[in-house]
PDB file of C-alpha atoms in Angstrom:
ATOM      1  CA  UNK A  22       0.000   0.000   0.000  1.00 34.00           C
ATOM      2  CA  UNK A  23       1.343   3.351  -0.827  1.00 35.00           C
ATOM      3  CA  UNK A  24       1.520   6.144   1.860  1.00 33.00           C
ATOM      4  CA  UNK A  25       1.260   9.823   1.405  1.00 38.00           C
ATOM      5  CA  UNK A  26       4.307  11.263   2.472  1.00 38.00           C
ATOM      6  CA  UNK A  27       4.424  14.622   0.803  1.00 40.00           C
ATOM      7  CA  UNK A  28       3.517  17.676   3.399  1.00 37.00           C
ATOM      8  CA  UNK A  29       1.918  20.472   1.912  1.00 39.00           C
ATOM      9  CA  UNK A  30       3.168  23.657   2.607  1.00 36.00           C
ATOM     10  CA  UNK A  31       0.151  25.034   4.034  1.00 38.00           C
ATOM     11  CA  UNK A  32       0.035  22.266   6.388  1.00 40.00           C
ATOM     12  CA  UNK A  33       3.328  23.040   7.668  1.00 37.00           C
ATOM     13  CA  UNK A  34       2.646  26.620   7.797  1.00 38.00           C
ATOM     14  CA  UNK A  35      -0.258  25.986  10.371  1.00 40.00           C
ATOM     15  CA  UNK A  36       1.774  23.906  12.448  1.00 35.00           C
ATOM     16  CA  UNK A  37       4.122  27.205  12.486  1.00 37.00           C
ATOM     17  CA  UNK A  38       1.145  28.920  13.062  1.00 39.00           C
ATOM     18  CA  UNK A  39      -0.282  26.839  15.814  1.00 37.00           C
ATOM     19  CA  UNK A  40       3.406  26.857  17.700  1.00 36.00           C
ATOM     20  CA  UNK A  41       3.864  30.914  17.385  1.00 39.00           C
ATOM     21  CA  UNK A  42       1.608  31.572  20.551  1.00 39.00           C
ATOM     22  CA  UNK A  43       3.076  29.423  22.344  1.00 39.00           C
ATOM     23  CA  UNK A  44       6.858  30.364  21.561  1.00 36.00           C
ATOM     24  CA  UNK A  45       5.679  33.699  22.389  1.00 36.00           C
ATOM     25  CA  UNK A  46       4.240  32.796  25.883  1.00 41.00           C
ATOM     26  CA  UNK A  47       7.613  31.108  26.537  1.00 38.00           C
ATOM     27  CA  UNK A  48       9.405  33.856  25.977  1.00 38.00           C
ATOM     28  CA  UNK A  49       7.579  36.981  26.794  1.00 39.00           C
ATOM     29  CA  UNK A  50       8.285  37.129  30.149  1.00 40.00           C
ATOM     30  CA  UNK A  51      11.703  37.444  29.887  1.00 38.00           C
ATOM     31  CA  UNK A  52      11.675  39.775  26.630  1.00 37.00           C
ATOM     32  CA  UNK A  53       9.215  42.079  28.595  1.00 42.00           C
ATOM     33  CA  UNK A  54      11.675  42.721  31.409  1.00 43.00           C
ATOM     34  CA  UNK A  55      14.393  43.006  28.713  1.00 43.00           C
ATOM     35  CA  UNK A  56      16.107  46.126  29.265  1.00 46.00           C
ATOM     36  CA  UNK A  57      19.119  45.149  26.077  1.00 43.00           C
ATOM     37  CA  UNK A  58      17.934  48.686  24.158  1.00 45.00           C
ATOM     38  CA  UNK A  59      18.994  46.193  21.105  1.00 41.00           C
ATOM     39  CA  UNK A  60      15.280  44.199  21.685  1.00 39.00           C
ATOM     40  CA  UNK A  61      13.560  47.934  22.338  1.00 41.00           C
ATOM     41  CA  UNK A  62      15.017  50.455  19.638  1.00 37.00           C
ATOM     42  CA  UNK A  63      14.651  50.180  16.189  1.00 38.00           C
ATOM     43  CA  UNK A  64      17.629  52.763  15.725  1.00 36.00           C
ATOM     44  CA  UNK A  65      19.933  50.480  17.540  1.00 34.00           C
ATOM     45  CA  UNK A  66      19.117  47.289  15.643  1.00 33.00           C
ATOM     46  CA  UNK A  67      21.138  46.486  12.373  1.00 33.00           C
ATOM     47  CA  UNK A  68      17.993  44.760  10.869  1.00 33.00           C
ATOM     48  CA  UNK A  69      18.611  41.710   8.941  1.00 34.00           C
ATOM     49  CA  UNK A  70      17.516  40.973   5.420  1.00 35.00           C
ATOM     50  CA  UNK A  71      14.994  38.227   5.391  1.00 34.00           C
ATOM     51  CA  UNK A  72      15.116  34.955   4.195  1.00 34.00           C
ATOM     52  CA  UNK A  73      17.157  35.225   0.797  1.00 34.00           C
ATOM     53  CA  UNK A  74      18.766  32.886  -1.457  1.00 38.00           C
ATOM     54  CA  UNK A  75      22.510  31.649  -0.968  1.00 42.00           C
ATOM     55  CA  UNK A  76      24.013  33.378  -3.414  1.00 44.00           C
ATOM     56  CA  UNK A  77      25.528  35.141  -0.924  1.00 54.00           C
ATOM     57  CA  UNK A  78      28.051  32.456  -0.697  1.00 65.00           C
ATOM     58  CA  UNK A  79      30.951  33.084  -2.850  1.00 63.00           C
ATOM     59  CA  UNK A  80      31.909  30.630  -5.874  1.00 66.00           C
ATOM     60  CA  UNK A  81      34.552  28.591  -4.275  1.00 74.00           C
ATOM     61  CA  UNK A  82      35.524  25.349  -6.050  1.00 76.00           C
ATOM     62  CA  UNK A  83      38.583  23.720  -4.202  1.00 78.00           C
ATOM     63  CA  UNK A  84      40.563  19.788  -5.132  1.00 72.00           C
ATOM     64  CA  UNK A  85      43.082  17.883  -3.210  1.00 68.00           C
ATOM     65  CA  UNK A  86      45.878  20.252  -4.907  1.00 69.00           C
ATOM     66  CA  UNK A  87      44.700  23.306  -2.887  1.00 76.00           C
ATOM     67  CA  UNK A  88      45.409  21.905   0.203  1.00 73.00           C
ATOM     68  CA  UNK A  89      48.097  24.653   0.620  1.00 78.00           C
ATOM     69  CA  UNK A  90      45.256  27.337   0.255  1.00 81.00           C
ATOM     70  CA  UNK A  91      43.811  25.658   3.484  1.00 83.00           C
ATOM     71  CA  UNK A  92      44.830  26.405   7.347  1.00 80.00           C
ATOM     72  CA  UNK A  93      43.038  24.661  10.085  1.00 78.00           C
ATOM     73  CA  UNK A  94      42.088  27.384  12.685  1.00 77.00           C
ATOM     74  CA  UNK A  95      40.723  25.000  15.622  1.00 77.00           C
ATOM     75  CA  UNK A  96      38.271  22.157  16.243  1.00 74.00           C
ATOM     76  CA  UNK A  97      34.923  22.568  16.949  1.00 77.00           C
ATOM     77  CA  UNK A  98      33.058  19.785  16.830  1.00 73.00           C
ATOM     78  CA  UNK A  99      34.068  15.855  17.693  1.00 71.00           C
ATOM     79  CA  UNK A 100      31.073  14.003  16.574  1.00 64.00           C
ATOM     80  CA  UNK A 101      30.995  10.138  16.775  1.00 60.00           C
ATOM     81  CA  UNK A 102      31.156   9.841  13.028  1.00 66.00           C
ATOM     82  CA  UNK A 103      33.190  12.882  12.272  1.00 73.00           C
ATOM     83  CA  UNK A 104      34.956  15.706  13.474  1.00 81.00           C
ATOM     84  CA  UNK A 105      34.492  19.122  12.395  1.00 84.00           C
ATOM     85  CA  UNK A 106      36.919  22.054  12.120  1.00 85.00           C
ATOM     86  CA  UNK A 107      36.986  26.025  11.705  1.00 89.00           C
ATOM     87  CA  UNK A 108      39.492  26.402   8.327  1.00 87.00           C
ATOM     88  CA  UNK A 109      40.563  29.771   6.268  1.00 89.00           C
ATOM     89  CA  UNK A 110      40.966  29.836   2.490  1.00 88.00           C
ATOM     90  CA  UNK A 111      44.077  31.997   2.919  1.00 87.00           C
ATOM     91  CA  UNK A 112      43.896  33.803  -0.317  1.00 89.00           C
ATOM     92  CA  UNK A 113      40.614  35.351   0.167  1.00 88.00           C
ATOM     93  CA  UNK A 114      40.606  35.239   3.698  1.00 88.00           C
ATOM     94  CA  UNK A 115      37.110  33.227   3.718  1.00 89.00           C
ATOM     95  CA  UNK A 116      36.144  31.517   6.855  1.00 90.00           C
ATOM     96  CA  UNK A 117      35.493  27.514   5.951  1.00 91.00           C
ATOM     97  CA  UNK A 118      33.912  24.231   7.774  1.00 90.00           C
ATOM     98  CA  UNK A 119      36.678  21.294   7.274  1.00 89.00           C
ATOM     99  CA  UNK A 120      34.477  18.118   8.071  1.00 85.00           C
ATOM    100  CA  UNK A 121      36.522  14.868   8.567  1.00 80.00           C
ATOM    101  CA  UNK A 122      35.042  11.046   8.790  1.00 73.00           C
ATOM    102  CA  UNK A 123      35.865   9.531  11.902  1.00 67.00           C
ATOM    103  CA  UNK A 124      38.034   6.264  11.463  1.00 58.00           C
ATOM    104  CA  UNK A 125      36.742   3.213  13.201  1.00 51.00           C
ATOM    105  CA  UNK A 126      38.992   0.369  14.295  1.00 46.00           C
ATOM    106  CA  UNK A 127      38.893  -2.417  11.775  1.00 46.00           C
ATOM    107  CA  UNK A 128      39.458  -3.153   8.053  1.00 46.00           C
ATOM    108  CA  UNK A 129      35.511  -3.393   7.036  1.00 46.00           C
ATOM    109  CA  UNK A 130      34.193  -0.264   8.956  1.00 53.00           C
ATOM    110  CA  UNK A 131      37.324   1.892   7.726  1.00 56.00           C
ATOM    111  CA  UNK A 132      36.548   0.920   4.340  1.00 55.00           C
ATOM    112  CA  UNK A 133      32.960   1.339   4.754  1.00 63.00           C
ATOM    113  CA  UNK A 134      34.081   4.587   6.194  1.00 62.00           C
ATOM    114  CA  UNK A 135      35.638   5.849   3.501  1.00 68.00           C
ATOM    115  CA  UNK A 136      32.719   4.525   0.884  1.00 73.00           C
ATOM    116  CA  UNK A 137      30.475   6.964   2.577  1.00 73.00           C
ATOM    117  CA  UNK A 138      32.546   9.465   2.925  1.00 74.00           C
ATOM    118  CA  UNK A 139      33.218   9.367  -0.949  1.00 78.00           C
ATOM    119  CA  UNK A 140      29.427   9.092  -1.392  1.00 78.00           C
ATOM    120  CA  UNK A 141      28.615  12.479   0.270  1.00 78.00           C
ATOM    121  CA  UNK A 142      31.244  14.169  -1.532  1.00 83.00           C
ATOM    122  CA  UNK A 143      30.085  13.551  -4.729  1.00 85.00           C
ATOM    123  CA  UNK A 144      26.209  13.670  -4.253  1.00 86.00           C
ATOM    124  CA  UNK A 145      26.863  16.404  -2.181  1.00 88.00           C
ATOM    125  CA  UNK A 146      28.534  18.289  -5.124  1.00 88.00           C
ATOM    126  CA  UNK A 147      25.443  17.805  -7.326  1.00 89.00           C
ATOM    127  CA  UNK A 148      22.661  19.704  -5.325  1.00 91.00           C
ATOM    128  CA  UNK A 149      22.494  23.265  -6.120  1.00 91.00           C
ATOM    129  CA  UNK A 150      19.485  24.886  -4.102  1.00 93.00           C
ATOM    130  CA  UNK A 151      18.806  28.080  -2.007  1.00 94.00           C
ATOM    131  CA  UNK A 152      18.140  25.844   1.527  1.00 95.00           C
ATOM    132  CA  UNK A 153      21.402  23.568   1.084  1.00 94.00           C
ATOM    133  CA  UNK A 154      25.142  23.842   2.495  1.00 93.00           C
ATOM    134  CA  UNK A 155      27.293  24.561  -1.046  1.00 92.00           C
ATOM    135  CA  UNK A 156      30.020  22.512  -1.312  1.00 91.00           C
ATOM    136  CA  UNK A 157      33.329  23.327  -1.866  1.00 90.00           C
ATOM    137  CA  UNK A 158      35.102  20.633  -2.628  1.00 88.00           C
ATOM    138  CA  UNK A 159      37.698  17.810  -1.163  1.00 85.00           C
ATOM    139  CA  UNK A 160      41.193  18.435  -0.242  1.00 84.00           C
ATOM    140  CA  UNK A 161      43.886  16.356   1.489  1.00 79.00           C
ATOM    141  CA  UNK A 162      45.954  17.871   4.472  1.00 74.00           C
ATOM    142  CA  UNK A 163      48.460  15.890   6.540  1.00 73.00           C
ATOM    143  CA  UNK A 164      45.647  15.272   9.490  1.00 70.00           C
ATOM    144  CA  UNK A 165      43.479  13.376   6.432  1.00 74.00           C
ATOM    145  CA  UNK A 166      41.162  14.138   3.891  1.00 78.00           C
ATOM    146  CA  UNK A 167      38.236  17.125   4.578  1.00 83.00           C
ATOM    147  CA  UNK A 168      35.067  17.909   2.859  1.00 87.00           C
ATOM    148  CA  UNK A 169      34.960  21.708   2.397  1.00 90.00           C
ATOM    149  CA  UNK A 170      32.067  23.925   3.175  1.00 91.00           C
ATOM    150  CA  UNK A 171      30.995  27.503   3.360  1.00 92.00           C
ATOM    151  CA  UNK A 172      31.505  28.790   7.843  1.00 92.00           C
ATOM    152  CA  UNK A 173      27.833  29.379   8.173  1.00 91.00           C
ATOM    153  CA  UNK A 174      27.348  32.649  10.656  1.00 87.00           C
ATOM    154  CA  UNK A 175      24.814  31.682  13.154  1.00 91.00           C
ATOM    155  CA  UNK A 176      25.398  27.888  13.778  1.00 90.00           C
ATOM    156  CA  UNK A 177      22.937  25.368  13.808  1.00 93.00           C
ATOM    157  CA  UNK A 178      19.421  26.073  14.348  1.00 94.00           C
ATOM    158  CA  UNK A 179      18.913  23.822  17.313  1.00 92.00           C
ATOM    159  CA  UNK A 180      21.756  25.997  19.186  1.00 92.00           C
ATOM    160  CA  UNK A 181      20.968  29.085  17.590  1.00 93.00           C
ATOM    161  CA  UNK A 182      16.640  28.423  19.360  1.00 93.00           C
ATOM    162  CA  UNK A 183      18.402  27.821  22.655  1.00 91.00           C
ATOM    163  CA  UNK A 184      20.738  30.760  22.897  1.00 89.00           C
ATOM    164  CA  UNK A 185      17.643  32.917  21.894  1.00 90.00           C
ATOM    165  CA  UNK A 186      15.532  31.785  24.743  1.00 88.00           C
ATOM    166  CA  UNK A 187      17.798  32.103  26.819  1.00 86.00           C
ATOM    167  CA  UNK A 188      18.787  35.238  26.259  1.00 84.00           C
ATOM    168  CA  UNK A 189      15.411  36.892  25.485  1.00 81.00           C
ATOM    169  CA  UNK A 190      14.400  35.822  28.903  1.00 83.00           C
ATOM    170  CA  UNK A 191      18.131  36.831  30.842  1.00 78.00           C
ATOM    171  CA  UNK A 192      18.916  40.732  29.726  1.00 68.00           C
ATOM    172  CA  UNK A 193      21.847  40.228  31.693  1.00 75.00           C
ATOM    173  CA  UNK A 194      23.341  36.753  29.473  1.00 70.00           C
ATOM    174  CA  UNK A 195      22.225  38.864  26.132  1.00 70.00           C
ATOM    175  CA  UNK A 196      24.490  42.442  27.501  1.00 71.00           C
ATOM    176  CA  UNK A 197      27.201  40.864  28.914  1.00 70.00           C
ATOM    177  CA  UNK A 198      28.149  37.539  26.739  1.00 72.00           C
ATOM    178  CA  UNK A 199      25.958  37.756  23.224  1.00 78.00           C
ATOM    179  CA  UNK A 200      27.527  40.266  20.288  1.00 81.00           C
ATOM    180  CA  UNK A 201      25.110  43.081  18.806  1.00 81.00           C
ATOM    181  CA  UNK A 202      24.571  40.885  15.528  1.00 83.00           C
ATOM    182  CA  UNK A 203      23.358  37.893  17.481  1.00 85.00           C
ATOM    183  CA  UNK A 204      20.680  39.637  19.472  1.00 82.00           C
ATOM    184  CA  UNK A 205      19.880  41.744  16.131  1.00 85.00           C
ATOM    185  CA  UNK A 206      19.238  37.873  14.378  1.00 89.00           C
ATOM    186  CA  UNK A 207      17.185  36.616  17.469  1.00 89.00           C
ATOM    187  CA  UNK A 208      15.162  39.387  17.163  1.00 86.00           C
ATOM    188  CA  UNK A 209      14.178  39.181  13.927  1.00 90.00           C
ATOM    189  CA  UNK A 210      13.825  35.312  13.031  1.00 93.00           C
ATOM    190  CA  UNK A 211      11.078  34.253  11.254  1.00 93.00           C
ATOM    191  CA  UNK A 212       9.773  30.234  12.892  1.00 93.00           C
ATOM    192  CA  UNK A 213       7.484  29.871   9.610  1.00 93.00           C
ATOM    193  CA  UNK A 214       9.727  31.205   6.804  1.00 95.00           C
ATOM    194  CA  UNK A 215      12.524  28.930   8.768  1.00 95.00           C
ATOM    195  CA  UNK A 216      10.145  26.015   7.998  1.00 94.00           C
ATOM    196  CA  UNK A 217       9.372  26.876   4.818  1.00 95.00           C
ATOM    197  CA  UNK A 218      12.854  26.839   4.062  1.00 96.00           C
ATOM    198  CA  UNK A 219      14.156  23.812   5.331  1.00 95.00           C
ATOM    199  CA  UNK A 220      10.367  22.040   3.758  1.00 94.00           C
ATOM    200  CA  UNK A 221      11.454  23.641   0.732  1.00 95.00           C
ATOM    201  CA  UNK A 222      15.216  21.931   0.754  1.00 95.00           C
ATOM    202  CA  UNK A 223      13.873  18.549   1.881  1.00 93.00           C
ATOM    203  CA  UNK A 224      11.234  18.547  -1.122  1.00 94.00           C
ATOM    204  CA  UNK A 225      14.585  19.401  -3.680  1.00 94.00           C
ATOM    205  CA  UNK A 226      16.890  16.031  -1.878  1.00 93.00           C
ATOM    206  CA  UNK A 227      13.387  13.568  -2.480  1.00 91.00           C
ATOM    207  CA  UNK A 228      13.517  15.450  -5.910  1.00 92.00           C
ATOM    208  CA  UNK A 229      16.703  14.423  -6.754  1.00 91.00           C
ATOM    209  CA  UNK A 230      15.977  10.367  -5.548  1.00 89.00           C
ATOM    210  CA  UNK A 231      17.514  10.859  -2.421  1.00 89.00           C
ATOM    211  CA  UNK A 232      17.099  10.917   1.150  1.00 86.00           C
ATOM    212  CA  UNK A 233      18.221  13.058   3.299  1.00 87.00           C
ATOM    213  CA  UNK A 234      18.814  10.248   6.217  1.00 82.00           C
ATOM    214  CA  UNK A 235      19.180  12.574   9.572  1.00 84.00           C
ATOM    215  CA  UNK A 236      16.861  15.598   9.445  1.00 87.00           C
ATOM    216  CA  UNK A 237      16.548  17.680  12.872  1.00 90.00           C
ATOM    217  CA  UNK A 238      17.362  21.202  14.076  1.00 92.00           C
ATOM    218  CA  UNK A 239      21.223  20.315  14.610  1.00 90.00           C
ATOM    219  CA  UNK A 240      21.456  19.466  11.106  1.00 90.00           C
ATOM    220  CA  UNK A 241      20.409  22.464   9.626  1.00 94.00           C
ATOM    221  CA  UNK A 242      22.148  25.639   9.399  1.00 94.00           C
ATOM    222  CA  UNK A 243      21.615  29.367   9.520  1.00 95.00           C
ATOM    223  CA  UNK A 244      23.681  31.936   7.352  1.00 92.00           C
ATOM    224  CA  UNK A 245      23.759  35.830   8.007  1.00 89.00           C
ATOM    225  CA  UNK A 246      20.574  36.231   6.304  1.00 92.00           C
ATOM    226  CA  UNK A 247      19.039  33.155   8.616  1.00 94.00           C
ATOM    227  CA  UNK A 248      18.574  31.546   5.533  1.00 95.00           C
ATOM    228  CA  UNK A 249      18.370  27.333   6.493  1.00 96.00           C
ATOM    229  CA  UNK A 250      20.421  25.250   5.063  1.00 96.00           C
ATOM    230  CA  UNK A 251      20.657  21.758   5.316  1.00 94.00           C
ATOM    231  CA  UNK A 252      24.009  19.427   6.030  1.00 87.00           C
ATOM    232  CA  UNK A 253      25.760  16.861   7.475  1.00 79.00           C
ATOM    233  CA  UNK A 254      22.862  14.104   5.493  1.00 74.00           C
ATOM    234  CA  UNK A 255      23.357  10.482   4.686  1.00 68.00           C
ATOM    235  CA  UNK A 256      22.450  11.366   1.159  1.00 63.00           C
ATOM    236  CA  UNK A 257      21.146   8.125   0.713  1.00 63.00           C
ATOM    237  CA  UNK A 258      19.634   7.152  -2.775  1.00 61.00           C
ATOM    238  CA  UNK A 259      15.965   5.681  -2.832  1.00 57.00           C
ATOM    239  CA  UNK A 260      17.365   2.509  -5.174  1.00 51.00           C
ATOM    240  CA  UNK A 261      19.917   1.672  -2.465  1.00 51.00           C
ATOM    241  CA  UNK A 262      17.879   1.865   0.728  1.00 48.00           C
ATOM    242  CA  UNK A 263      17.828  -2.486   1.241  1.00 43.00           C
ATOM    243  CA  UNK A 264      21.730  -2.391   1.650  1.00 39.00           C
ATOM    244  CA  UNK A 265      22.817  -3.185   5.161  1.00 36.00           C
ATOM    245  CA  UNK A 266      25.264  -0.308   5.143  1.00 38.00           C
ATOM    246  CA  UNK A 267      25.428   1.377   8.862  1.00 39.00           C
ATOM    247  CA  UNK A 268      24.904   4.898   6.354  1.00 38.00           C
ATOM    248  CA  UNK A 269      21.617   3.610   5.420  1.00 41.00           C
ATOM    249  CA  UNK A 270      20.470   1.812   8.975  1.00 43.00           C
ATOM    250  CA  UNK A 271      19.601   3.611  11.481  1.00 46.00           C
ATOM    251  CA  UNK A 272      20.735   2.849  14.906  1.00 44.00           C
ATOM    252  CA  UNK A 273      19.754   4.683  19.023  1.00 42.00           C
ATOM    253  CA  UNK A 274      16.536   5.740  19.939  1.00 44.00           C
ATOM    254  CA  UNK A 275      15.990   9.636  18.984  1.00 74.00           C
ATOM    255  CA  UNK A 276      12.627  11.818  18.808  1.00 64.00           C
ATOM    256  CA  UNK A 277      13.633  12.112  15.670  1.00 65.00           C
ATOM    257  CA  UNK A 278      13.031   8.249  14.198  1.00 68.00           C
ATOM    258  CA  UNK A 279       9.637   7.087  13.071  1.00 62.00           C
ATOM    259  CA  UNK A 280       8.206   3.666  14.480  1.00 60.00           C
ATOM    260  CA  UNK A 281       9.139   1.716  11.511  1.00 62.00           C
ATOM    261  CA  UNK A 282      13.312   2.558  12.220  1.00 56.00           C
ATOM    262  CA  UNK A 283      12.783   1.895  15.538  1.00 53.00           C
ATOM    263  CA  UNK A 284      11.685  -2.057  14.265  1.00 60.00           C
ATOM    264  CA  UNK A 285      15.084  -1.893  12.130  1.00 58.00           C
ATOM    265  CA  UNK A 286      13.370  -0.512   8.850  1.00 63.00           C
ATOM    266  CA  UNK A 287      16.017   1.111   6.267  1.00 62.00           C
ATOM    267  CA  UNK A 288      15.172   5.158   5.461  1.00 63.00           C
ATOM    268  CA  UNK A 289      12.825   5.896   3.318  1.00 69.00           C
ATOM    269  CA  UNK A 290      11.117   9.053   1.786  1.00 77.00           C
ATOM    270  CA  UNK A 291       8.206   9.073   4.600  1.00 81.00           C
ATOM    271  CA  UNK A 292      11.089   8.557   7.606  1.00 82.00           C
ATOM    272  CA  UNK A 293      12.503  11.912   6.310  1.00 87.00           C
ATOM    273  CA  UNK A 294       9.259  13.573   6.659  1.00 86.00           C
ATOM    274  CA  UNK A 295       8.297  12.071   9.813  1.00 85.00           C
ATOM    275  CA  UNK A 296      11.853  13.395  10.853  1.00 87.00           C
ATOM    276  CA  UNK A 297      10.951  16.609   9.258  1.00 88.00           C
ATOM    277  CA  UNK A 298       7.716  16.755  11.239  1.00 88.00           C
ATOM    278  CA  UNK A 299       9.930  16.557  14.740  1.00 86.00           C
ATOM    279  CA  UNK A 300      11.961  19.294  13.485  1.00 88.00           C
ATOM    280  CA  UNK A 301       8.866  21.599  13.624  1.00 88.00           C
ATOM    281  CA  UNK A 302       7.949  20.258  16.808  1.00 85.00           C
ATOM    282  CA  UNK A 303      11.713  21.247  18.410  1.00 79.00           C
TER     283      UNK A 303
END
């Protein structure tokens, strides 16, 4: 039996709808006691453009011969599959995300490692859309071999949600610790058109026969504009979801999983939109 997994847009748009109110409760204590004149002046904020394509991203193509134009600045995120790095593209001084796979003990899973690794790169390299992480190519340091990606401004939106409670509800944490930009973008993000966005990304990965294998907040990310962008996916294709690859199985138990990968299902089209669906919710 087939199952409708497509979402219209103006479904998700009510759930936005039906979760503003209640953001706003949440927060409105705290952002009524607010004294930061950055959440009460309109002169004092430097208001953000909204939601706008990624063009803003320079043209940046980089191969395993530019690892010269590359300096790792510091690490910023160990992951258990890979580790993630601040990098500079010297010659135009453009801040970059250096992902690395994390190598497992063992023959098979290095291999395995590497296959999936290889995968991303080059599906990865194919999708050009306004709600996904460019991709700027592969190059090999002496540490190993990084996938290269654009430093996206505001993090990822699961972090970026937290900080902005938190500091619309502690004037003191948004003076004293939180830069004029950062309050500027928590004032003026936009839950539905955030939606839309990463909706509108999601639909363009099913579009292309794949799945996107890991949707939630952490995985998508916000540029200057707090345009989302989705990364860090599986990229799994639809014709290769019965292999028995650990890339295409899911494993733990996260709000994020429907029933069926809970059972040991493989991903599917409808997992990614249940995912999606959880995304909302956080």
């Amino acid at each position: 039996m087939d199952i409708d997994t497509d979402v219209p847009m103006s479904n998700t748009t009510g759930v936005s709808s039906s979760m503003g109110p209640n953001l706003r409760q949440s927060v409105q204590p705290g952002y009524s006691a607010n004294t930061d004149p950055v959440f009460h002046s309109s002169n004092t904020v430097p208001r953000l453009p909204g939601n706008t394509p990624v063009s803003g991203f320079p043209s940046l193509t980089l191969s395993s011969s530019d690892s010269h134009l590359i300096s790792v600045l510091k690490e910023v995120v160990c992951g258990p599959n890979s580790d993630m790095w601040q990098g500079l593209h010297t010659p135009t001084n453009l801040k970059l995300a250096v992902k690395r796979p994390r190598m497992i003990a063992g023959i098979i899973q290095a291999v395995d490692t590497n296959r999936r690794y290889e995968r991303e790169a080059k599906t990865w390299s194919s999708l050009k859309h306004d709600n996904i992480l460019p991709f700027f190519g592969v190059v090999k340091l002496s540490s190993g071999t990084y996938l290269v990606a654009p430093w996206v401004a505001h993090g990822d939106l699961s972090g970026f949600l937290i900080a902005r409670l938190e500091c619309l509800a502690d004037p003191s944490l948004a003076q004293d610790f939180v830069s004029v930009e950062k309050r500027a973008a928590f004032l003026v993000f936009d839950e539905a058109a955030t939606i839309h966005g990463i909706a509108s990304g999601l639909a363009y990965i099913h579009g292309c026969g794949l799945i996107h294998g890991d949707m939630k907040a952490a995985n998508v990310l916000l540029d200057d504009t707090l345009t989302p962008l989705l990364g860090d996916f599986e990229l799994a294709k639809k014709d290769e979801l019965k292999a028995t690859s650990p890339g295409i199985k899911c494993g733990g138990i996260t709000m994020w999983k429907s029933p069926g990968l809970h059972n040991g299902e493989s991903r599917m089209t409808k997992t990614d939109i249940y995912a999606l669906r959880m995304t909302v919710v956080e």
